[in-house]
């Protein structure tokens, strides 16, 4: 039990950091819907796997990664606004998930398995999962540090960045891909319904606390991590679903941030 | 047409060449600019003027490769556009239309000017950031959040960002629209000095005619060049 808990807390720290970092980027670039479509791709993939009698999370992860990889290029190829395309995929994946769940043999058992994807569970956190999450964390960190001047320019104004010779499409696609992979991996811990909260609430808190993009990224990552770890504690203490407790913790931090910003203003340096 | 196109001006001095270029916005059948051919030589200051909806901004964005023409050829500094847009844009400075950031933007002026270096492989340091701000007489704004500046001050900061890149061509889209008369004169002086001292080609889109000695004024109406 102790090993499971240690693994869960380590995974929560990485998950919080990842969500905090990606949340700021996708919020500034109006790519929020990438989280919805990839999370539901994972759900549809898991439902399909259950229908076929295969391992749900692997198929879910593969479909989510493929969605994150091709979402941007396909939207551009067909000249469809990104948000519209992303939300259409979200609906299609949801429909497929329900269809596969309803026609799966032993529907009740399937629904129980799906509920772990919807609500998340620390019991699903394995050593392999934690290693995978830590690798993704370091990849994202290296990516952000290596390309920070270009990313910063993109976060300020993507049209201006494009006019100055920055390959905006390449950066947007790579951010979409990293966000998609992050979301699909974190589903296990937080669940499909609540993964968005860990992505957006720490970012919202960080935007309230600072006027400096570097600080915002740091705050968002730290607050994301704090929300995830605190949420797991709360979940164990009150015997409530992990994902919901993580969201409650993130919301509590958001309220404190809003109160702080109201009375003391936002940090500039 | 091509022969006529090639006969004018020294080939090496041409920095912008357009040949029968037409562009339309995605999903629209009507072209925003139609059959435009023109060339701009190194060191020229050119004004593109005309009423609202004439296609001035579309022309500027098409030259920069931000919009893809459905017919015609464009060369910017010898690079074929929009194919080689990323390479060509590294030598350009750009000031977009109606660029006003709201309060709360998480960037200070120093950051915004430094971003100008992000695509040209040059390190941003305090020295070159201050030098660029000095050119637009805005050194005192260095550590101010961009969203708390007036429209005119924000224009100056973006101008400093464009100048920091030491561009060969400067594209300015309505740089005088949100500034008062005094700031307008200041911007005109900066542009004339830049052109005189550094031989930078300047392309200005404006519906008003500023007090600058232009080498050429291109008048547009209904997506077409009516005089050049």
Short mmCIF file of C-alpha atoms in Angstrom, two decimals:
data_model
loop_
_atom_site.label_atom_id
_atom_site.label_comp_id
_atom_site.label_asym_id
_atom_site.label_seq_id
_atom_site.Cartn_x
_atom_site.Cartn_y
_atom_site.Cartn_z
CA UNK A 1 0.00 0.00 0.00
CA UNK A 2 2.84 2.35 0.91
CA UNK A 3 4.53 1.70 -2.45
CA UNK A 4 1.29 2.52 -4.26
CA UNK A 5 0.99 5.75 -2.31
CA UNK A 6 4.60 6.81 -2.93
CA UNK A 7 4.16 6.07 -6.65
CA UNK A 8 0.90 8.02 -6.68
CA UNK A 9 2.49 11.07 -5.02
CA UNK A 10 5.48 11.04 -7.39
CA UNK A 11 3.11 10.72 -10.35
CA UNK A 12 0.99 13.57 -8.93
CA UNK A 13 4.03 15.87 -8.70
CA UNK A 14 4.97 15.24 -12.35
CA UNK A 15 1.33 15.42 -13.49
CA UNK A 16 0.81 18.75 -11.72
CA UNK A 17 3.98 20.24 -13.18
CA UNK A 18 3.10 19.05 -16.68
CA UNK A 19 -0.48 20.31 -16.53
CA UNK A 20 0.65 23.63 -15.08
CA UNK A 21 3.19 24.21 -17.85
CA UNK A 22 0.98 23.08 -20.72
CA UNK A 23 -2.07 24.88 -19.31
CA UNK A 24 -0.42 28.30 -19.60
CA UNK A 25 0.64 27.65 -23.19
CA UNK A 26 -2.65 26.31 -24.50
CA UNK A 27 -4.66 28.99 -22.68
CA UNK A 28 -2.58 31.84 -24.15
CA UNK A 29 -2.74 30.30 -27.63
CA UNK A 30 -6.48 29.54 -27.50
CA UNK A 31 -5.81 25.83 -27.98
CA UNK A 32 -7.93 24.77 -24.99
CA UNK A 33 -10.11 22.42 -27.01
CA UNK A 34 -7.12 20.16 -27.73
CA UNK A 35 -7.58 18.88 -24.17
CA UNK A 36 -11.23 17.95 -24.81
CA UNK A 37 -10.64 16.10 -28.06
CA UNK A 38 -7.60 14.13 -26.84
CA UNK A 39 -9.21 13.18 -23.52
CA UNK A 40 -12.27 11.87 -25.34
CA UNK A 41 -10.09 10.10 -27.89
CA UNK A 42 -8.58 8.22 -24.95
CA UNK A 43 -12.08 7.43 -23.68
CA UNK A 44 -13.25 6.18 -27.09
CA UNK A 45 -10.06 4.15 -27.48
CA UNK A 46 -10.55 2.55 -24.08
CA UNK A 47 -14.17 1.72 -24.89
CA UNK A 48 -13.11 0.22 -28.22
CA UNK A 49 -10.46 -1.87 -26.46
CA UNK A 50 -13.03 -3.20 -24.01
CA UNK A 51 -15.35 -4.09 -26.88
CA UNK A 52 -12.48 -5.99 -28.54
CA UNK A 53 -11.35 -7.56 -25.27
CA UNK A 54 -8.00 -5.71 -25.25
CA UNK A 55 -6.14 -3.59 -22.68
CA UNK A 56 -8.14 -0.28 -22.44
CA UNK A 57 -5.53 2.28 -21.40
CA UNK A 58 -2.97 1.38 -24.09
CA UNK A 59 -5.48 1.67 -26.95
CA UNK A 60 -6.87 4.84 -25.40
CA UNK A 61 -3.39 6.33 -25.17
CA UNK A 62 -2.54 5.44 -28.78
CA UNK A 63 -5.75 7.01 -30.12
CA UNK A 64 -5.23 10.12 -27.98
CA UNK A 65 -1.62 10.53 -29.16
CA UNK A 66 -2.67 10.09 -32.81
CA UNK A 67 -5.39 12.71 -32.29
CA UNK A 68 -2.92 15.16 -30.72
CA UNK A 69 -0.47 14.56 -33.55
CA UNK A 70 -2.85 15.05 -36.47
CA UNK A 71 -5.40 17.51 -35.06
CA UNK A 72 -3.55 20.70 -36.08
CA UNK A 73 -2.29 19.57 -39.49
CA UNK A 74 -5.74 18.19 -40.46
CA UNK A 75 -7.56 21.36 -39.38
CA UNK A 76 -5.16 23.37 -41.52
CA UNK A 77 -5.38 20.95 -44.45
CA UNK A 78 -9.18 21.19 -44.60
CA UNK A 79 -9.22 24.92 -43.74
CA UNK A 80 -11.48 24.28 -40.73
CA UNK A 81 -11.08 26.54 -37.69
CA UNK A 82 -9.07 24.58 -35.13
CA UNK A 83 -11.64 24.88 -32.32
CA UNK A 84 -14.47 23.74 -34.57
CA UNK A 85 -12.52 20.72 -35.76
CA UNK A 86 -11.39 19.84 -32.27
CA UNK A 87 -14.89 20.06 -30.79
CA UNK A 88 -16.32 18.02 -33.68
CA UNK A 89 -13.81 15.28 -32.91
CA UNK A 90 -14.73 15.57 -29.23
CA UNK A 91 -18.40 14.84 -30.08
CA UNK A 92 -17.53 12.03 -32.48
CA UNK A 93 -15.26 10.34 -29.93
CA UNK A 94 -17.92 10.67 -27.21
CA UNK A 95 -20.51 9.07 -29.52
CA UNK A 96 -18.15 6.19 -30.32
CA UNK A 97 -17.31 5.73 -26.64
CA UNK A 98 -21.00 5.36 -25.76
CA UNK A 99 -21.63 3.01 -28.69
CA UNK A 100 -18.70 0.75 -27.78
CA UNK A 101 -19.68 0.74 -24.10
CA UNK A 102 -23.27 -0.17 -24.91
CA UNK A 103 -22.39 -3.02 -27.27
CA UNK A 104 -19.51 -4.40 -25.18
CA UNK A 105 -20.07 -7.88 -23.79
CA UNK A 106 -20.79 -7.70 -20.03
CA UNK A 107 -21.87 -4.07 -20.16
CA UNK A 108 -21.93 -3.50 -16.40
CA UNK A 109 -18.32 -4.59 -15.91
CA UNK A 110 -17.30 -2.45 -18.86
CA UNK A 111 -19.04 0.54 -17.39
CA UNK A 112 -17.16 0.03 -14.13
CA UNK A 113 -13.86 -0.11 -16.00
CA UNK A 114 -14.78 3.01 -17.94
CA UNK A 115 -15.60 4.82 -14.70
CA UNK A 116 -11.94 4.57 -13.67
CA UNK A 117 -11.09 6.44 -16.87
CA UNK A 118 -13.81 9.00 -16.18
CA UNK A 119 -12.98 9.64 -12.53
CA UNK A 120 -9.33 8.54 -12.19
CA UNK A 121 -7.74 6.40 -9.52
CA UNK A 122 -4.39 6.24 -7.76
CA UNK A 123 -4.66 2.45 -7.77
CA UNK A 124 -4.01 2.46 -11.54
CA UNK A 125 -0.60 4.17 -11.09
CA UNK A 126 2.14 1.65 -11.88
CA UNK A 127 5.94 2.06 -11.83
CA UNK A 128 5.98 2.07 -15.63
CA UNK A 129 3.37 4.83 -15.68
CA UNK A 130 5.40 6.96 -13.26
CA UNK A 131 8.56 6.50 -15.35
CA UNK A 132 6.65 7.38 -18.53
CA UNK A 133 5.25 10.52 -16.84
CA UNK A 134 8.72 11.56 -15.61
CA UNK A 135 10.17 11.13 -19.12
CA UNK A 136 7.39 13.29 -20.55
CA UNK A 137 8.00 15.87 -17.82
CA UNK A 138 11.71 16.17 -18.68
CA UNK A 139 10.96 16.29 -22.42
CA UNK A 140 8.47 19.12 -21.92
CA UNK A 141 10.89 20.97 -19.64
CA UNK A 142 13.77 20.67 -22.14
CA UNK A 143 11.46 21.75 -24.99
CA UNK A 144 10.29 24.86 -23.08
CA UNK A 145 13.79 25.87 -21.97
CA UNK A 146 15.35 25.29 -25.41
CA UNK A 147 12.71 27.23 -27.33
CA UNK A 148 11.67 29.75 -24.69
CA UNK A 149 12.49 32.91 -26.72
CA UNK A 150 10.39 31.64 -29.65
CA UNK A 151 7.59 30.35 -27.38
CA UNK A 152 7.51 33.65 -25.51
CA UNK A 153 7.13 35.53 -28.77
CA UNK A 154 4.32 33.17 -29.76
CA UNK A 155 2.60 33.60 -26.39
CA UNK A 156 2.77 37.39 -26.78
CA UNK A 157 1.31 37.54 -30.29
CA UNK A 158 1.37 34.66 -32.74
CA UNK A 159 0.68 36.79 -35.83
CA UNK A 160 3.58 39.09 -35.06
CA UNK A 161 5.81 36.08 -34.32
CA UNK A 162 4.84 34.58 -37.68
CA UNK A 163 5.55 37.85 -39.50
CA UNK A 164 9.00 37.90 -37.92
CA UNK A 165 9.94 34.48 -39.28
CA UNK A 166 9.06 32.15 -36.42
CA UNK A 167 7.63 28.86 -37.63
CA UNK A 168 4.38 29.33 -35.73
CA UNK A 169 2.71 26.22 -37.15
CA UNK A 170 5.55 23.95 -36.04
CA UNK A 171 5.46 25.35 -32.50
CA UNK A 172 1.66 25.17 -32.29
CA UNK A 173 1.59 21.59 -33.56
CA UNK A 174 4.30 20.54 -31.12
CA UNK A 175 2.49 22.22 -28.22
CA UNK A 176 -0.77 20.54 -29.24
CA UNK A 177 1.01 17.21 -29.38
CA UNK A 178 2.66 17.63 -25.97
CA UNK A 179 -0.63 18.83 -24.44
CA UNK A 180 -2.49 15.88 -25.94
CA UNK A 181 0.04 13.37 -24.64
CA UNK A 182 -0.03 15.07 -21.21
CA UNK A 183 -3.83 14.94 -21.05
CA UNK A 184 -4.06 11.34 -22.16
CA UNK A 185 -1.44 10.21 -19.64
CA UNK A 186 -2.95 12.12 -16.74
CA UNK A 187 -6.40 10.67 -17.37
CA UNK A 188 -5.42 7.66 -15.29
CA UNK A 189 -4.81 9.78 -12.25
CA UNK A 190 -7.46 12.52 -12.48
CA UNK A 191 -10.01 11.02 -14.86
CA UNK A 192 -11.46 12.19 -18.16
CA UNK A 193 -14.05 14.54 -16.69
CA UNK A 194 -11.67 16.41 -14.44
CA UNK A 195 -8.33 16.45 -16.28
CA UNK A 196 -9.26 19.84 -17.77
CA UNK A 197 -9.44 21.37 -14.31
CA UNK A 198 -5.84 20.45 -13.50
CA UNK A 199 -4.86 21.94 -16.82
CA UNK A 200 -6.70 25.24 -16.50
CA UNK A 201 -7.23 26.09 -12.80
CA UNK A 202 -3.52 26.31 -11.80
CA UNK A 203 -2.90 28.39 -14.95
CA UNK A 204 -5.77 30.72 -13.97
CA UNK A 205 -4.31 31.06 -10.45
CA UNK A 206 -0.86 31.83 -11.86
CA UNK A 207 -2.27 34.52 -14.19
CA UNK A 208 -3.87 36.12 -11.12
CA UNK A 209 -0.60 36.10 -9.18
CA UNK A 210 1.84 37.57 -11.69
CA UNK A 211 2.35 39.85 -14.68
CA UNK A 212 5.54 38.12 -15.73
CA UNK A 213 5.24 35.15 -18.08
CA UNK A 214 8.25 33.33 -16.59
CA UNK A 215 6.78 33.60 -13.10
CA UNK A 216 3.37 32.57 -14.43
CA UNK A 217 4.84 29.37 -15.86
CA UNK A 218 6.66 28.61 -12.59
CA UNK A 219 3.61 29.38 -10.42
CA UNK A 220 1.30 27.34 -12.64
CA UNK A 221 3.62 24.31 -12.50
CA UNK A 222 4.09 24.54 -8.73
CA UNK A 223 0.40 25.15 -8.03
CA UNK A 224 -0.56 22.28 -10.36
CA UNK A 225 1.73 19.98 -8.45
CA UNK A 226 0.49 21.23 -5.10
CA UNK A 227 -3.14 20.71 -6.21
CA UNK A 228 -2.43 17.15 -7.34
CA UNK A 229 -0.55 16.13 -4.19
CA UNK A 230 -3.00 17.94 -1.87
CA UNK A 231 -5.93 16.41 -3.73
CA UNK A 232 -4.61 12.90 -3.21
CA UNK A 233 -4.14 13.60 0.52
CA UNK A 234 -7.68 14.90 0.70
CA UNK A 235 -8.97 11.89 -1.20
CA UNK A 236 -7.27 9.49 1.22
CA UNK A 237 -8.38 11.47 4.24
CA UNK A 238 -12.05 11.75 3.25
CA UNK A 239 -12.30 8.59 1.13
CA UNK A 240 -13.53 10.56 -1.88
CA UNK A 241 -12.68 10.22 -5.63
CA UNK A 242 -9.10 11.38 -6.39
CA UNK A 243 -9.95 13.54 -9.42
CA UNK A 244 -12.69 15.44 -7.61
CA UNK A 245 -10.42 16.12 -4.61
CA UNK A 246 -7.63 17.41 -6.90
CA UNK A 247 -10.10 19.83 -8.48
CA UNK A 248 -11.31 20.99 -5.05
CA UNK A 249 -7.72 21.63 -3.99
CA UNK A 250 -6.96 23.53 -7.24
CA UNK A 251 -10.13 25.59 -6.76
CA UNK A 252 -9.17 26.40 -3.18
CA UNK A 253 -5.80 27.69 -4.44
CA UNK A 254 -7.58 29.71 -7.13
CA UNK A 255 -9.74 31.42 -4.49
CA UNK A 256 -6.68 32.23 -2.36
CA UNK A 257 -4.89 33.59 -5.46
CA UNK A 258 -7.88 35.78 -6.35
CA UNK A 259 -8.02 37.18 -2.81
CA UNK A 260 -4.25 37.79 -2.81
CA UNK A 261 -4.40 39.53 -6.22
CA UNK A 262 -7.28 41.69 -5.05
CA UNK A 263 -5.47 42.96 -1.96
CA UNK A 264 -1.81 42.91 -2.96
CA UNK A 265 -1.82 43.14 -6.77
CA UNK A 266 0.17 40.96 -9.12
CA UNK A 267 3.90 40.31 -9.01
CA UNK A 268 5.90 41.82 -11.88
CA UNK A 269 9.37 40.46 -11.17
CA UNK B 1 3.96 41.62 -69.05
CA UNK B 2 7.04 39.79 -67.77
CA UNK B 3 9.29 41.76 -70.13
CA UNK B 4 7.78 45.00 -68.94
CA UNK B 5 8.18 43.76 -65.39
CA UNK B 6 11.87 43.02 -65.92
CA UNK B 7 12.71 46.18 -67.80
CA UNK B 8 12.19 48.56 -64.91
CA UNK B 9 14.92 49.23 -62.37
CA UNK B 10 18.10 47.45 -61.55
CA UNK B 11 17.45 43.76 -60.92
CA UNK B 12 19.75 43.68 -57.91
CA UNK B 13 18.04 46.64 -56.29
CA UNK B 14 14.58 45.15 -56.31
CA UNK B 15 13.54 44.07 -52.86
CA UNK B 16 9.87 43.39 -53.59
CA UNK B 17 8.47 42.08 -56.86
CA UNK B 18 4.84 41.24 -57.53
CA UNK B 19 3.59 39.83 -60.80
CA UNK B 20 -0.17 39.56 -61.43
CA UNK B 21 -0.92 38.71 -57.80
CA UNK B 22 -4.49 38.01 -56.64
CA UNK B 23 -5.48 36.98 -53.13
CA UNK B 24 -8.77 36.06 -51.53
CA UNK B 25 -9.63 35.21 -47.96
CA UNK B 26 -10.42 31.59 -47.07
CA UNK B 27 -14.01 30.74 -47.95
CA UNK B 28 -14.55 33.88 -50.05
CA UNK B 29 -14.91 33.79 -53.80
CA UNK B 30 -14.36 37.52 -54.31
CA UNK B 31 -10.66 38.42 -54.48
CA UNK B 32 -9.43 40.88 -51.86
CA UNK B 33 -6.68 42.08 -54.21
CA UNK B 34 -6.72 41.59 -57.96
CA UNK B 35 -3.98 41.20 -60.52
CA UNK B 36 -1.39 43.41 -58.84
CA UNK B 37 2.04 43.89 -60.39
CA UNK B 38 4.58 46.19 -58.78
CA UNK B 39 8.17 46.42 -57.71
CA UNK B 40 9.85 48.27 -54.90
CA UNK B 41 13.54 49.08 -54.90
CA UNK B 42 16.03 49.10 -52.08
CA UNK B 43 15.93 52.24 -49.95
CA UNK B 44 12.53 53.48 -51.15
CA UNK B 45 9.89 54.86 -48.83
CA UNK B 46 6.54 53.83 -50.25
CA UNK B 47 3.06 54.74 -49.06
CA UNK B 48 0.15 52.44 -49.87
CA UNK B 49 -3.02 54.41 -49.47
CA UNK B 50 -6.71 54.17 -50.29
CA UNK B 51 -10.15 54.02 -48.65
CA UNK B 52 -11.21 51.35 -46.15
CA UNK B 53 -11.57 47.95 -47.82
CA UNK B 54 -9.25 48.92 -50.70
CA UNK B 55 -6.99 45.94 -50.00
CA UNK B 56 -4.01 47.77 -48.47
CA UNK B 57 -3.50 45.45 -45.51
CA UNK B 58 -4.21 42.40 -47.68
CA UNK B 59 -1.46 43.51 -50.06
CA UNK B 60 1.00 43.97 -47.21
CA UNK B 61 0.14 40.60 -45.66
CA UNK B 62 0.35 38.90 -49.06
CA UNK B 63 3.84 40.31 -49.65
CA UNK B 64 4.91 39.03 -46.22
CA UNK B 65 3.42 35.61 -46.97
CA UNK B 66 0.84 35.81 -44.19
CA UNK B 67 -1.81 35.37 -46.89
CA UNK B 68 -1.39 32.97 -49.78
CA UNK B 69 -2.13 34.34 -53.26
CA UNK B 70 -4.19 32.10 -55.53
CA UNK B 71 -2.39 33.39 -58.57
CA UNK B 72 0.73 35.35 -59.45
CA UNK B 73 4.33 35.45 -58.25
CA UNK B 74 5.90 37.28 -55.33
CA UNK B 75 9.55 37.75 -54.50
CA UNK B 76 10.67 39.31 -51.25
CA UNK B 77 14.41 40.02 -51.04
CA UNK B 78 14.90 37.44 -53.76
CA UNK B 79 12.99 34.75 -51.86
CA UNK B 80 9.93 33.18 -53.45
CA UNK B 81 6.86 33.86 -51.33
CA UNK B 82 5.11 32.28 -49.54
CA UNK B 83 7.37 29.21 -50.07
CA UNK B 84 10.45 30.78 -48.49
CA UNK B 85 8.52 33.07 -46.15
CA UNK B 86 10.31 32.01 -42.97
CA UNK B 87 13.74 32.80 -44.47
CA UNK B 88 12.65 36.13 -46.00
CA UNK B 89 10.86 37.39 -42.88
CA UNK B 90 14.06 37.22 -40.83
CA UNK B 91 15.18 40.35 -42.68
CA UNK B 92 11.90 42.19 -42.16
CA UNK B 93 10.36 44.28 -39.43
CA UNK B 94 6.58 44.40 -39.09
CA UNK B 95 4.15 46.61 -37.26
CA UNK B 96 0.61 45.18 -37.41
CA UNK B 97 -2.58 47.21 -37.66
CA UNK B 98 -4.50 48.17 -34.49
CA UNK B 99 -2.01 46.52 -32.22
CA UNK B 100 -3.13 47.31 -28.68
CA UNK B 101 -2.56 44.93 -25.80
CA UNK B 102 -4.94 45.20 -22.84
CA UNK B 103 -3.91 45.77 -19.22
CA UNK B 104 -2.82 42.58 -17.53
CA UNK B 105 -0.69 41.28 -20.40
CA UNK B 106 2.11 39.31 -18.74
CA UNK B 107 4.97 41.00 -20.62
CA UNK B 108 7.10 44.04 -19.88
CA UNK B 109 8.53 46.30 -22.59
CA UNK B 110 12.01 44.78 -22.23
CA UNK B 111 10.55 41.32 -23.01
CA UNK B 112 8.60 42.59 -26.00
CA UNK B 113 11.65 44.23 -27.60
CA UNK B 114 13.81 41.18 -26.84
CA UNK B 115 11.30 38.97 -28.69
CA UNK B 116 12.36 40.69 -31.90
CA UNK B 117 15.60 38.71 -31.71
CA UNK B 118 13.87 35.32 -31.30
CA UNK B 119 13.85 34.48 -35.00
CA UNK B 120 17.14 36.01 -36.14
CA UNK B 121 19.54 33.99 -34.03
CA UNK B 122 20.86 37.02 -32.16
CA UNK B 123 21.12 37.27 -28.40
CA UNK B 124 18.96 39.88 -26.74
CA UNK B 125 20.84 41.84 -24.10
CA UNK B 126 20.15 45.04 -22.21
CA UNK B 127 22.50 46.96 -24.53
CA UNK B 128 20.74 46.22 -27.80
CA UNK B 129 17.28 46.49 -26.21
CA UNK B 130 18.14 49.96 -24.88
CA UNK B 131 19.66 50.98 -28.20
CA UNK B 132 16.41 50.08 -30.00
CA UNK B 133 14.31 51.93 -27.41
CA UNK B 134 16.62 54.95 -27.72
CA UNK B 135 15.89 55.12 -31.45
CA UNK B 136 12.18 55.58 -30.73
CA UNK B 137 12.80 57.79 -27.68
CA UNK B 138 11.18 55.34 -25.27
CA UNK B 139 14.01 54.25 -22.93
CA UNK B 140 11.97 55.21 -19.87
CA UNK B 141 9.42 52.49 -20.73
CA UNK B 142 11.95 49.62 -20.38
CA UNK B 143 10.46 47.94 -17.30
CA UNK B 144 6.81 48.94 -17.76
CA UNK B 145 4.12 46.29 -18.46
CA UNK B 146 3.09 46.63 -22.11
CA UNK B 147 -0.63 46.56 -21.33
CA UNK B 148 -0.39 49.64 -19.14
CA UNK B 149 0.98 51.86 -21.92
CA UNK B 150 -1.05 54.13 -24.16
CA UNK B 151 -1.69 53.11 -27.77
CA UNK B 152 1.00 55.53 -28.98
CA UNK B 153 3.56 54.18 -26.50
CA UNK B 154 2.75 50.60 -27.52
CA UNK B 155 3.30 51.58 -31.17
CA UNK B 156 6.72 52.97 -30.21
CA UNK B 157 7.65 49.76 -28.38
CA UNK B 158 6.69 47.65 -31.39
CA UNK B 159 8.65 50.00 -33.61
CA UNK B 160 11.67 49.49 -31.31
CA UNK B 161 11.16 45.71 -31.59
CA UNK B 162 11.12 45.97 -35.39
CA UNK B 163 14.23 48.19 -35.42
CA UNK B 164 16.12 45.92 -33.01
CA UNK B 165 16.08 43.28 -35.74
CA UNK B 166 18.03 45.64 -38.04
CA UNK B 167 15.60 44.91 -40.86
CA UNK B 168 16.24 45.44 -44.55
CA UNK B 169 12.55 46.18 -45.08
CA UNK B 170 10.08 47.65 -42.64
CA UNK B 171 6.37 46.91 -43.12
CA UNK B 172 4.14 49.28 -41.19
CA UNK B 173 0.39 48.81 -41.19
CA UNK B 174 -1.45 51.97 -40.15
CA UNK B 175 1.31 53.17 -37.79
CA UNK B 176 -0.39 56.55 -37.34
CA UNK B 177 -3.95 55.41 -36.69
CA UNK B 178 -3.90 55.39 -32.90
CA UNK B 179 -1.35 58.10 -32.15
CA UNK B 180 -1.68 61.84 -31.59
CA UNK B 181 -0.17 64.52 -33.86
CA UNK B 182 3.01 64.85 -31.80
CA UNK B 183 3.68 61.09 -31.75
CA UNK B 184 2.95 61.00 -35.49
CA UNK B 185 5.68 63.58 -36.15
CA UNK B 186 8.08 61.62 -33.95
CA UNK B 187 7.39 58.40 -35.86
CA UNK B 188 7.88 60.21 -39.18
CA UNK B 189 11.27 61.55 -37.99
CA UNK B 190 12.35 58.09 -36.84
CA UNK B 191 11.41 56.55 -40.19
CA UNK B 192 13.14 59.25 -42.25
CA UNK B 193 16.32 58.90 -40.17
CA UNK B 194 16.24 55.13 -40.52
CA UNK B 195 15.84 55.39 -44.25
CA UNK B 196 18.51 58.07 -44.64
CA UNK B 197 21.12 56.54 -42.30
CA UNK B 198 20.58 52.81 -42.78
CA UNK B 199 19.01 52.70 -46.24
CA UNK B 200 16.10 50.63 -44.94
CA UNK B 201 13.23 50.17 -47.40
CA UNK B 202 9.98 51.27 -45.78
CA UNK B 203 6.49 50.25 -46.83
CA UNK B 204 3.71 52.11 -45.04
CA UNK B 205 0.02 51.29 -45.29
CA UNK B 206 -2.02 54.27 -44.18
CA UNK B 207 -5.34 55.85 -45.01
CA UNK B 208 -3.89 59.22 -44.02
CA UNK B 209 -0.86 60.83 -45.66
CA UNK B 210 1.86 61.54 -43.11
CA UNK B 211 4.50 64.26 -43.54
CA UNK B 212 7.22 62.08 -45.00
CA UNK B 213 9.01 62.54 -48.29
CA UNK B 214 7.76 59.44 -50.08
CA UNK B 215 9.54 58.06 -53.12
CA UNK B 216 6.26 56.66 -54.31
CA UNK B 217 2.59 56.62 -53.38
CA UNK B 218 0.56 53.58 -54.41
CA UNK B 219 -3.16 54.28 -54.49
CA UNK B 220 -5.56 51.37 -54.15
CA UNK B 221 -9.30 50.96 -54.62
CA UNK B 222 -11.50 47.84 -54.68
CA UNK B 223 -8.49 45.52 -54.43
CA UNK B 224 -6.67 47.09 -57.36
CA UNK B 225 -3.78 49.51 -57.77
CA UNK B 226 -5.20 52.59 -59.44
CA UNK B 227 -2.00 54.62 -59.50
CA UNK B 228 1.57 53.78 -58.74
#
